[in-house]
Short mmCIF file of C-alpha atoms in Angstrom, two decimals:
data_model
loop_
_atom_site.label_atom_id
_atom_site.label_comp_id
_atom_site.label_asym_id
_atom_site.label_seq_id
_atom_site.Cartn_x
_atom_site.Cartn_y
_atom_site.Cartn_z
CA UNK A 1075 88.52 125.60 108.64
CA UNK A 1076 89.67 127.18 105.92
CA UNK A 1077 87.67 126.85 102.80
CA UNK A 1078 88.93 125.28 99.42
CA UNK A 1079 86.67 126.45 96.85
CA UNK A 1080 83.54 125.06 98.14
CA UNK A 1081 81.39 125.55 101.06
CA UNK A 1082 83.07 124.00 104.30
CA UNK A 1083 81.38 122.06 106.05
CA UNK A 1084 83.05 122.14 109.61
CA UNK A 1085 80.00 121.20 111.79
CA UNK A 1086 80.79 119.94 115.33
CA UNK A 1087 78.37 116.68 115.98
CA UNK A 1088 77.87 115.52 119.50
CA UNK A 1089 78.13 111.79 120.27
CA UNK A 1090 74.71 111.59 121.03
CA UNK A 1091 73.54 112.66 117.92
CA UNK A 1092 76.39 110.23 116.19
CA UNK A 1093 74.96 107.29 118.13
CA UNK A 1094 71.16 107.92 116.79
CA UNK A 1095 69.35 110.68 117.83
CA UNK A 1096 66.35 111.44 115.24
CA UNK A 1097 67.14 110.87 111.62
CA UNK A 1098 66.66 113.39 108.73
CA UNK A 1099 65.11 112.06 105.77
CA UNK A 1100 66.49 113.37 102.70
CA UNK A 1101 63.41 112.54 99.71
CA UNK A 1102 64.48 112.04 95.86
CA UNK A 1103 64.68 115.30 94.10
CA UNK A 1104 66.50 118.06 92.46
CA UNK A 1105 69.45 117.72 95.07
CA UNK A 1106 70.35 114.45 93.76
CA UNK A 1107 70.70 115.89 89.84
CA UNK A 1108 74.50 115.92 89.95
CA UNK A 1109 77.57 114.49 92.06
CA UNK A 1110 78.14 117.71 93.43
CA UNK A 1111 74.49 118.15 94.99
CA UNK A 1112 74.76 114.31 96.26
CA UNK A 1113 78.25 114.76 97.78
CA UNK A 1114 76.70 117.97 99.50
CA UNK A 1115 73.45 116.26 100.93
CA UNK A 1116 75.71 113.33 102.02
CA UNK A 1117 78.24 115.66 103.81
CA UNK A 1118 75.18 117.51 105.03
CA UNK A 1119 73.58 114.22 106.61
CA UNK A 1120 77.14 113.12 107.93
CA UNK A 1121 77.31 116.53 109.95
CA UNK A 1122 73.78 116.32 111.17
CA UNK A 1123 74.32 112.87 112.60
CA UNK A 1124 71.68 111.27 110.11
CA UNK A 1125 72.83 107.98 109.13
CA UNK A 1126 69.61 107.40 107.72
CA UNK A 1127 69.98 110.23 105.49
CA UNK A 1128 73.43 109.20 104.79
CA UNK A 1129 72.20 105.70 103.49
CA UNK A 1130 69.36 107.05 100.92
CA UNK A 1131 72.13 108.67 99.31
CA UNK A 1132 74.21 105.49 99.04
CA UNK A 1133 73.61 102.71 96.48
CA UNK A 1134 73.09 99.35 98.15
CA UNK A 1135 74.25 100.41 101.51
CA UNK A 1136 75.41 97.42 103.30
CA UNK A 1137 73.19 96.30 106.23
CA UNK A 1138 75.57 97.14 108.99
CA UNK A 1139 76.01 100.83 107.19
CA UNK A 1140 75.29 102.59 110.71
CA UNK A 1141 76.87 100.05 112.89
CA UNK A 1142 80.23 100.59 111.02
CA UNK A 1143 79.89 104.27 111.85
CA UNK A 1144 78.91 103.72 115.54
CA UNK A 1145 81.69 101.24 115.94
CA UNK A 1146 83.99 104.12 115.14
CA UNK A 1147 82.36 106.72 117.44
CA UNK A 1148 81.64 104.32 120.21
CA UNK A 1149 84.96 102.65 120.33
CA UNK A 1150 86.75 105.56 120.06
CA UNK A 1151 84.49 107.70 122.54
CA UNK A 1152 84.00 110.53 119.86
CA UNK A 1153 82.73 113.64 121.43
CA UNK A 1154 82.77 116.15 117.98
CA UNK A 1155 83.37 115.67 114.11
CA UNK A 1156 84.27 118.12 111.66
CA UNK A 1157 84.37 117.91 107.79
CA UNK A 1158 86.08 119.68 105.16
CA UNK A 1159 85.19 118.30 102.14
CA UNK A 1160 87.09 119.16 98.74
CA UNK A 1161 85.28 119.79 95.45
CA UNK A 1162 83.80 116.93 93.57
CA UNK A 1163 86.43 115.66 90.53
CA UNK A 1164 84.74 114.01 87.62
CA UNK A 1165 86.87 111.02 86.58
CA UNK A 1166 83.96 110.00 83.83
CA UNK A 1167 80.58 110.48 82.34
CA UNK A 1168 79.05 108.21 85.27
CA UNK A 1169 81.98 108.36 88.18
CA UNK A 1170 83.29 111.09 90.24
CA UNK A 1171 85.00 111.45 93.56
CA UNK A 1172 85.14 114.27 96.61
CA UNK A 1173 88.00 114.11 98.93
CA UNK A 1174 87.69 115.43 102.22
CA UNK A 1175 89.06 115.70 105.55
CA UNK A 1176 87.49 114.39 109.08
CA UNK A 1177 88.23 115.51 112.35
CA UNK A 1178 87.26 114.09 115.74
CA UNK A 1179 87.82 114.73 119.27
CA UNK A 1180 88.68 111.32 120.76
CA UNK A 1181 87.70 111.00 124.37
CA UNK A 1182 88.89 114.01 125.38
CA UNK A 1183 92.57 113.11 124.58
CA UNK A 1184 92.86 115.04 121.40
CA UNK A 1185 91.79 115.50 118.06
CA UNK A 1186 92.49 112.49 115.19
CA UNK A 1187 92.30 114.07 111.35
CA UNK A 1188 92.91 112.15 108.35
CA UNK A 1189 91.50 112.28 104.65
CA UNK A 1190 89.41 110.14 103.33
CA UNK A 1191 87.32 109.83 99.96
CA UNK A 1192 83.65 110.14 98.91
CA UNK A 1193 83.39 107.94 95.62
CA UNK A 1194 79.91 108.47 93.45
CA UNK A 1195 78.85 106.93 90.16
CA UNK A 1196 75.54 106.63 88.35
CA UNK A 1197 73.23 103.69 89.12
CA UNK A 1198 70.27 103.50 87.16
CA UNK A 1199 70.40 107.19 86.17
CA UNK A 1200 70.74 108.75 89.20
CA UNK A 1201 73.94 110.26 90.82
CA UNK A 1202 74.49 107.99 94.46
CA UNK A 1203 77.68 107.78 96.75
CA UNK A 1204 79.13 104.35 95.71
CA UNK A 1205 80.18 103.66 99.84
CA UNK A 1206 82.66 101.19 100.84
CA UNK A 1207 84.10 100.90 104.26
CA UNK A 1208 87.16 102.87 103.27
CA UNK A 1209 84.85 105.97 102.70
CA UNK A 1210 84.79 105.60 106.73
CA UNK A 1211 88.63 105.00 107.14
CA UNK A 1212 91.37 104.57 104.04
CA UNK A 1213 91.68 101.03 103.99
CA UNK A 1214 89.18 99.55 105.85
CA UNK A 1215 87.77 96.74 104.22
CA UNK A 1216 84.94 95.45 107.06
CA UNK A 1217 83.60 96.60 110.13
CA UNK A 1218 86.54 97.52 112.18
CA UNK A 1219 87.11 97.23 115.71
CA UNK A 1220 88.19 100.63 117.26
CA UNK A 1221 89.41 101.00 120.86
CA UNK A 1222 91.49 103.33 122.66
CA UNK A 1223 94.65 102.11 124.96
CA UNK A 1224 96.74 103.82 127.25
CA UNK A 1225 100.43 103.39 126.33
CA UNK A 1226 103.78 104.86 127.84
CA UNK A 1227 105.68 105.93 125.40
CA UNK A 1228 109.69 107.74 124.82
CA UNK A 1229 108.93 110.95 124.39
CA UNK A 1230 110.50 111.79 121.08
CA UNK A 1231 109.86 113.56 117.91
CA UNK A 1232 110.94 111.87 114.42
CA UNK A 1233 111.60 114.64 112.16
CA UNK A 1234 112.84 114.42 108.55
CA UNK A 1235 116.52 113.74 107.94
CA UNK A 1236 116.95 117.75 107.85
CA UNK A 1237 115.77 118.07 111.29
CA UNK A 1238 112.68 119.82 110.27
CA UNK A 1239 109.28 118.27 111.74
CA UNK A 1240 106.39 116.60 109.71
CA UNK A 1241 102.88 117.63 109.84
CA UNK A 1242 101.38 116.14 112.66
CA UNK A 1243 98.27 114.53 110.86
CA UNK A 1244 99.74 113.34 107.52
CA UNK A 1245 99.99 110.21 106.12
CA UNK A 1246 103.57 109.50 107.67
CA UNK A 1247 101.71 109.67 111.38
CA UNK A 1248 101.57 105.74 112.01
CA UNK A 1249 105.30 105.27 110.81
CA UNK A 1250 106.53 108.16 113.09
CA UNK A 1251 104.51 106.88 116.21
CA UNK A 1252 106.50 103.87 115.40
CA UNK A 1253 109.30 104.95 115.69
CA UNK A 1254 108.23 107.25 118.66
CA UNK A 1255 107.74 103.81 120.58
CA UNK A 1256 111.07 102.17 119.75
CA UNK A 1257 113.13 104.90 120.77
CA UNK A 1258 114.68 105.62 124.26
CA UNK A 1259 113.98 108.81 126.29
CA UNK A 1260 112.09 110.14 129.10
CA UNK A 1261 108.59 108.28 129.02
CA UNK A 1262 105.40 109.74 128.91
CA UNK A 1263 101.71 108.78 128.71
CA UNK A 1264 99.83 108.88 125.51
CA UNK A 1265 96.48 107.10 123.86
CA UNK A 1266 96.91 104.80 121.26
CA UNK A 1267 93.88 104.48 117.97
CA UNK A 1268 93.87 100.82 117.27
CA UNK A 1269 91.87 99.35 114.28
CA UNK A 1270 91.49 95.40 114.29
CA UNK A 1271 89.75 94.82 110.65
CA UNK A 1272 88.01 91.60 110.53
CA UNK A 1273 90.19 88.83 111.76
CA UNK A 1274 93.58 90.80 110.77
CA UNK A 1275 96.10 92.03 113.27
CA UNK A 1276 95.80 94.78 115.59
CA UNK A 1277 97.06 98.01 113.81
CA UNK A 1278 98.25 101.03 115.43
CA UNK A 1279 96.65 103.99 113.65
CA UNK A 1280 97.85 106.90 115.83
CA UNK A 1281 99.01 108.30 119.31
CA UNK A 1282 97.35 111.05 120.81
CA UNK A 1283 98.55 112.75 124.26
CA UNK A 1284 102.48 112.48 123.69
CA UNK A 1285 104.69 115.76 123.95
CA UNK A 1286 107.58 114.70 122.23
CA UNK A 1287 110.53 116.91 123.46
CA UNK A 1288 113.58 114.68 121.70
CA UNK A 1289 114.32 115.22 118.07
CA UNK A 1290 115.06 111.64 115.94
CA UNK A 1291 116.08 112.32 112.40
CA UNK A 1292 114.72 109.67 110.20
CA UNK A 1293 115.96 109.04 106.66
CA UNK A 1294 112.77 110.66 105.08
CA UNK A 1295 113.48 113.48 102.57
CA UNK A 1296 110.50 116.36 102.87
CA UNK A 1297 110.80 117.41 98.87
CA UNK A 1298 110.30 113.52 98.20
CA UNK A 1299 107.88 112.88 100.71
CA UNK A 1300 105.69 116.11 99.51
CA UNK A 1301 105.94 114.73 95.71
CA UNK A 1302 105.02 111.26 96.64
CA UNK A 1303 101.69 112.70 98.83
CA UNK A 1304 101.24 115.09 95.89
CA UNK A 1305 100.89 112.39 93.25
CA UNK A 1306 98.74 109.91 95.37
CA UNK A 1307 96.45 112.90 96.23
CA UNK A 1308 93.01 111.73 97.62
CA UNK A 1309 92.97 108.26 96.06
CA UNK A 1310 93.63 104.97 97.83
CA UNK A 1311 97.28 104.37 96.99
CA UNK A 1312 100.61 104.07 98.09
CA UNK A 1313 104.06 105.31 97.05
CA UNK A 1314 107.25 104.12 98.72
CA UNK A 1315 110.83 105.48 97.92
CA UNK A 1316 114.34 104.54 98.38
CA UNK A 1317 117.76 105.38 98.16
CA UNK A 1318 119.54 102.44 96.20
CA UNK A 1319 123.16 103.23 97.43
CA UNK A 1320 121.90 103.30 101.06
CA UNK A 1321 118.41 101.39 101.33
CA UNK A 1322 117.34 104.83 103.26
CA UNK A 1323 113.41 105.22 103.07
CA UNK A 1324 113.33 108.32 101.52
CA UNK A 1325 109.35 108.58 101.46
CA UNK A 1326 106.21 106.94 102.34
CA UNK A 1327 102.82 108.35 101.00
CA UNK A 1328 100.34 105.93 102.40
CA UNK A 1329 96.92 106.33 102.35
CA UNK A 1330 95.83 102.55 102.54
CA UNK A 1331 95.11 102.60 106.14
CA UNK A 1332 97.22 102.14 109.36
CA UNK A 1333 100.79 101.42 107.91
CA UNK A 1334 99.49 99.47 105.00
CA UNK A 1335 102.63 100.24 102.83
CA UNK A 1336 105.03 98.33 105.11
CA UNK A 1337 102.57 95.51 106.66
CA UNK A 1338 99.77 95.22 104.09
CA UNK A 1339 100.63 92.62 101.27
CA UNK A 1340 98.94 92.25 98.15
CA UNK A 1341 99.76 89.87 95.03
CA UNK A 1342 102.64 91.43 93.06
CA UNK A 1343 101.22 90.42 89.56
CA UNK A 1344 103.86 91.26 86.78
CA UNK A 1345 106.13 93.08 89.00
CA UNK A 1346 107.40 90.03 90.25
CA UNK A 1347 108.66 88.96 87.06
CA UNK A 1348 111.80 90.96 87.73
CA UNK A 1349 112.70 88.08 90.27
CA UNK A 1350 111.58 85.41 88.19
CA UNK A 1351 113.78 86.83 85.05
CA UNK A 1352 117.14 87.13 88.02
CA UNK A 1353 116.47 83.47 89.00
CA UNK A 1354 116.53 82.52 84.84
CA UNK A 1355 119.62 85.22 84.41
CA UNK A 1356 121.71 83.44 87.83
CA UNK A 1357 120.69 80.34 85.77
CA UNK A 1358 122.59 81.03 82.14
CA UNK A 1359 120.41 82.88 80.39
CA UNK A 1360 120.70 86.41 79.35
CA UNK A 1361 118.49 89.73 78.25
CA UNK A 1362 118.67 88.50 74.52
CA UNK A 1363 118.63 84.72 74.94
CA UNK A 1364 115.77 83.38 72.66
CA UNK A 1365 112.01 83.01 74.58
CA UNK A 1366 108.83 82.17 73.05
CA UNK A 1367 105.57 84.53 73.97
CA UNK A 1368 102.68 82.82 72.64
CA UNK A 1369 99.23 84.24 73.41
CA UNK A 1370 98.59 81.00 75.62
CA UNK A 1371 100.29 78.19 76.94
CA UNK A 1372 99.94 75.39 78.96
CA UNK A 1373 102.69 74.82 81.92
CA UNK A 1374 102.54 72.11 84.73
CA UNK A 1375 98.66 71.50 83.72
CA UNK A 1376 98.02 75.19 84.57
CA UNK A 1377 96.37 77.53 81.50
CA UNK A 1378 98.21 80.85 81.49
CA UNK A 1379 97.26 83.58 78.86
CA UNK A 1380 98.57 86.88 77.97
CA UNK A 1381 96.80 90.19 78.57
CA UNK A 1382 94.18 90.82 75.49
CA UNK A 1383 95.90 87.42 74.21
CA UNK A 1384 99.08 89.08 72.57
CA UNK A 1385 101.53 87.37 71.04
CA UNK A 1386 105.22 87.93 70.07
CA UNK A 1387 105.95 84.63 68.93
CA UNK A 1388 109.72 83.47 69.05
CA UNK A 1389 111.38 86.59 70.27
CA UNK A 1390 114.10 87.69 73.40
CA UNK A 1391 114.07 87.56 76.93
CA UNK A 1392 114.53 91.30 76.87
CA UNK A 1393 111.33 91.89 74.77
CA UNK A 1394 109.18 89.27 76.60
CA UNK A 1395 109.84 91.12 79.63
CA UNK A 1396 109.31 94.71 78.10
CA UNK A 1397 105.83 93.26 76.71
CA UNK A 1398 104.91 91.25 80.11
CA UNK A 1399 104.37 88.19 78.62
CA UNK A 1400 102.88 86.00 81.36
CA UNK A 1401 103.37 82.74 79.30
CA UNK A 1402 106.94 83.02 78.71
CA UNK A 1403 107.70 83.47 82.38
CA UNK A 1404 105.27 81.11 83.79
CA UNK A 1405 106.95 78.53 81.86
CA UNK A 1406 110.44 79.08 82.15
CA UNK A 1407 109.77 79.31 85.99
CA UNK A 1408 108.52 75.67 85.67
CA UNK A 1409 110.88 74.13 82.82
CA UNK A 1410 113.99 75.96 83.46
CA UNK A 1411 113.90 77.93 86.93
CA UNK A 1412 112.10 75.48 88.95
CA UNK A 1413 111.10 76.09 92.68
CA UNK A 1414 114.23 76.39 94.48
CA UNK A 1415 115.84 78.42 92.00
CA UNK A 1416 112.99 80.69 91.92
CA UNK A 1417 112.83 80.82 95.83
CA UNK A 1418 116.47 81.48 95.72
CA UNK A 1419 115.81 84.62 93.87
CA UNK A 1420 112.92 85.88 95.53
CA UNK A 1421 115.12 85.52 99.07
CA UNK A 1422 118.20 87.46 97.41
CA UNK A 1423 115.73 90.27 96.90
CA UNK A 1424 114.61 90.42 100.34
CA UNK A 1425 111.60 87.85 100.53
CA UNK A 1426 111.08 86.35 104.28
CA UNK A 1427 114.31 89.00 104.93
CA UNK A 1428 114.64 90.19 108.79
CA UNK A 1429 113.75 94.00 108.51
CA UNK A 1430 116.11 96.34 110.06
CA UNK A 1431 115.24 97.02 113.87
CA UNK A 1432 112.96 99.95 114.39
CA UNK A 1433 111.50 99.12 111.46
CA UNK A 1434 107.68 97.52 111.46
CA UNK A 1435 107.06 95.79 108.36
CA UNK A 1436 105.87 92.33 106.82
CA UNK A 1437 108.76 90.11 106.12
CA UNK A 1438 106.57 88.28 102.97
CA UNK A 1439 108.42 84.98 103.06
CA UNK A 1440 108.03 83.20 99.45
CA UNK A 1441 105.77 80.08 99.55
CA UNK A 1442 106.39 76.96 99.27
CA UNK A 1443 104.94 76.30 95.43
CA UNK A 1444 106.53 72.75 94.70
CA UNK A 1445 106.45 72.24 90.87
CA UNK A 1446 102.94 72.34 89.78
CA UNK A 1447 100.71 74.76 88.81
CA UNK A 1448 101.19 77.18 91.95
CA UNK A 1449 104.87 77.32 90.72
CA UNK A 1450 103.81 78.74 87.23
CA UNK A 1451 101.60 81.32 89.20
CA UNK A 1452 104.48 81.98 91.14
CA UNK A 1453 106.45 83.18 88.16
CA UNK A 1454 104.00 85.67 87.35
CA UNK A 1455 103.55 86.95 90.71
CA UNK A 1456 99.88 85.47 91.18
CA UNK A 1457 98.39 82.53 93.32
CA UNK A 1458 100.42 82.25 96.84
CA UNK A 1459 102.80 84.99 96.32
CA UNK A 1460 102.41 88.29 98.26
CA UNK A 1461 104.37 91.47 98.63
CA UNK A 1462 104.08 94.62 100.45
CA UNK A 1463 104.85 98.20 98.62
CA UNK A 1464 108.21 98.57 100.75
CA UNK A 1465 109.42 95.02 99.49
CA UNK A 1466 108.62 95.84 96.04
CA UNK A 1467 110.41 99.24 96.07
CA UNK A 1468 113.39 97.37 97.98
CA UNK A 1469 113.48 94.94 94.60
CA UNK A 1470 113.44 98.18 92.53
CA UNK A 1471 116.27 99.40 94.40
CA UNK A 1472 118.46 95.89 94.59
CA UNK A 1473 118.07 96.02 90.46
CA UNK A 1474 119.46 99.99 90.54
CA UNK A 1475 122.15 99.44 92.47
CA UNK A 1476 122.91 95.59 92.02
CA UNK A 1477 123.00 95.29 95.73
CA UNK A 1478 120.21 94.22 98.27
CA UNK A 1479 120.10 95.96 101.19
CA UNK A 1480 117.74 96.46 104.15
CA UNK A 1481 115.47 99.17 103.72
CA UNK A 1482 115.43 101.51 106.93
CA UNK A 1483 114.20 104.56 108.47
CA UNK A 1484 116.69 105.17 110.79
CA UNK A 1485 120.47 106.02 110.51
CA UNK A 1486 122.69 102.84 111.36
CA UNK A 1487 123.82 104.63 114.70
CA UNK A 1488 120.34 105.19 116.04
CA UNK A 1489 119.53 101.53 115.10
CA UNK A 1490 122.66 100.64 117.38
CA UNK A 1491 121.27 103.04 120.16
CA UNK A 1492 118.39 100.75 120.31
CA UNK A 1493 120.42 97.60 120.88
CA UNK A 1494 119.96 96.54 117.08
CA UNK A 1495 121.97 96.35 113.66
CA UNK A 1496 121.30 96.26 109.74
CA UNK A 1497 121.37 93.29 108.35
CA UNK A 1498 123.98 92.28 105.72
CA UNK A 1499 123.92 93.56 102.37
CA UNK A 1500 124.26 91.19 99.37
CA UNK A 1501 124.60 91.11 95.67
CA UNK A 1502 121.59 90.12 93.31
CA UNK A 1503 121.64 88.02 90.30
CA UNK A 1504 121.43 89.24 86.82
CA UNK A 1505 121.52 93.24 87.85
CA UNK A 1506 122.91 94.58 84.79
CA UNK A 1507 120.86 92.59 82.37
CA UNK A 1508 117.66 93.39 84.40
CA UNK A 1509 118.32 97.36 84.02
CA UNK A 1510 118.08 96.87 80.74
CA UNK A 1511 114.96 94.73 80.80
CA UNK A 1512 113.58 97.37 83.05
CA UNK A 1513 114.80 100.29 80.84
CA UNK A 1514 113.17 98.29 77.57
CA UNK A 1515 109.56 98.54 79.52
CA UNK A 1516 109.58 102.39 79.77
CA UNK A 1517 111.30 103.19 76.42
CA UNK A 1518 108.97 100.41 74.26
CA UNK A 1519 107.05 97.90 76.52
CA UNK A 1520 104.13 98.36 78.52
CA UNK A 1521 104.83 101.48 80.40
CA UNK A 1522 106.05 103.54 77.35
CA UNK A 1523 102.75 105.66 76.87
CA UNK A 1524 102.80 106.65 81.04
CA UNK A 1525 104.49 109.75 80.63
CA UNK A 1526 107.78 108.81 82.76
CA UNK A 1527 110.69 110.80 82.70
CA UNK A 1528 113.63 110.46 80.71
CA UNK A 1529 116.15 107.87 82.21
CA UNK A 1530 113.10 106.17 84.02
CA UNK A 1531 113.35 102.00 84.47
CA UNK A 1532 110.44 99.70 85.71
CA UNK A 1533 107.94 97.30 85.22
CA UNK A 1534 104.45 97.24 85.44
CA UNK A 1535 102.09 95.06 87.22
CA UNK A 1536 98.42 93.85 86.94
CA UNK A 1537 97.65 91.88 89.77
CA UNK A 1538 94.46 89.93 89.70
CA UNK A 1539 92.53 88.67 92.83
CA UNK A 1540 88.85 87.64 93.74
CA UNK A 1541 86.95 90.70 92.51
CA UNK A 1542 89.44 92.90 90.60
CA UNK A 1543 93.27 93.62 89.97
CA UNK A 1544 95.66 96.05 91.57
CA UNK A 1545 97.47 98.04 89.68
CA UNK A 1546 101.54 97.93 90.34
CA UNK A 1547 104.49 99.99 89.23
CA UNK A 1548 108.17 99.61 90.25
CA UNK A 1549 111.19 101.53 89.33
CA UNK A 1550 114.15 103.72 89.38
CA UNK A 1551 115.78 106.84 88.12
CA UNK A 1552 118.82 107.64 89.27
CA UNK A 1553 119.56 106.81 93.18
CA UNK A 1554 116.07 106.66 93.67
CA UNK A 1555 113.95 103.51 93.15
CA UNK A 1556 110.26 103.20 94.43
CA UNK A 1557 106.72 101.42 93.97
CA UNK A 1558 103.49 102.19 93.25
CA UNK A 1559 100.51 100.62 94.21
CA UNK A 1560 96.63 101.23 93.99
CA UNK A 1561 94.61 98.49 95.53
CA UNK A 1562 91.53 97.67 93.35
CA UNK A 1563 92.87 100.07 90.76
CA UNK A 1564 92.72 98.07 87.54
CA UNK A 1565 95.39 98.19 85.20
CA UNK A 1566 99.33 98.75 86.07
CA UNK A 1567 100.18 100.48 82.55
CA UNK A 1568 97.11 102.50 82.89
CA UNK A 1569 96.87 103.25 86.40
CA UNK A 1570 100.07 102.62 88.50
CA UNK A 1571 102.87 103.94 85.85
CA UNK A 1572 101.11 107.17 85.09
CA UNK A 1573 101.09 107.86 89.14
CA UNK A 1574 105.00 106.96 89.39
CA UNK A 1575 105.53 109.41 86.32
CA UNK A 1576 103.67 112.05 88.36
CA UNK A 1577 105.58 111.31 91.39
CA UNK A 1578 108.84 111.79 89.38
CA UNK A 1579 108.10 114.96 87.63
CA UNK A 1580 106.92 116.32 91.07
CA UNK A 1581 110.29 116.33 92.25
CA UNK A 1582 111.56 119.88 92.74
#
């Protein structure tokens, strides 16, 4: 492999070493003085198959650290591994990260290449690897069950809308493989890598050994895709971009693992206030209607607080939206919209909608929340509300165009060829007011300091869950709508919105 500014480790490792050859012990010393040295030693230990040596460089390694590595190698019958680290990037005085690419030869069926990230931090004054399962495979949350299965797939080659191919091992691979399976053509035999993460559904990660012959044009735009991939970089994040005027998916930069941008679901946090606002607008309010934004409110026996206890007092719906007032939208969801109207608004924006044939995606139905505390939480995108990055990109697209369209990766002609049809489009409530409210978020609200290009409108979200927060930003600019998700990323305004700005400014 080619060096990228550092000494590249491209070491072939036999399966016997990965399965338990003699350990190489790395004793603490000067080599642990910088994150660069710890990363170098960790990759060196990995290249030798020294799981004990790797573990000694990890802060609090889990008891099944070695088992998780063996599960992947044994389940896929990996015969060789090649590692290609990138330079270490310091993200703070006590934190750093190093992106890397790993290539595994899988059971004689072909090579599987993907990128991941090594996180490092100071623990008790010494640099250590901050290991999680996602270091082994992006998006992995626990000890995965890996397997190989022989499959028969159509011999097709999904390509960009301009007819040109995508890189074989880029982040689009799971999505292209899913299209590959659904298109008719001369059948071929291949091997699919499958992953079950904990008790979740089986994910199809990659298909090996299939020679595609028929070019199938997708809606994906190579220019937009490249900008999205550059913006995501080596971090665990996803960007999904859609043409509001057509519903065409033009980019999917997914480092969540598998098809996480389509099938992964997360609390959407304050990005869901777009839907809550739509329910209020449909019920007679306007962007300039009076609204209260106290620091704390009790509604439906649920105490709701604003971030940093900010208090706007008596204001407008637009300004409460721009400042992302939890107290405003939770109380109005309970006391004005109600569960039925909120559910109707959610359904109009695609929650629970049937997806276009040829698209593997989670439907994300809006939950039955009744009229109590669950409704207050739902009004601010918390509690039982879950959404995928794809769904939230389609929410932004619906606001931009005023019409919800089913997102799709194939043309209507190709969808009909497969015996399906595109779900009917329909208007969404309050689109004109929502556009002005989302514009206010960028011009003077929570995304004002994110560096977004002129003409951008959007909504930030910081979604709480047990153990942390997910960073969201959804928006549109011209005929391009998008969503950005950084799981466990922290603040939407501070993390996701700047990533969105990098994506938009990277379009060229």
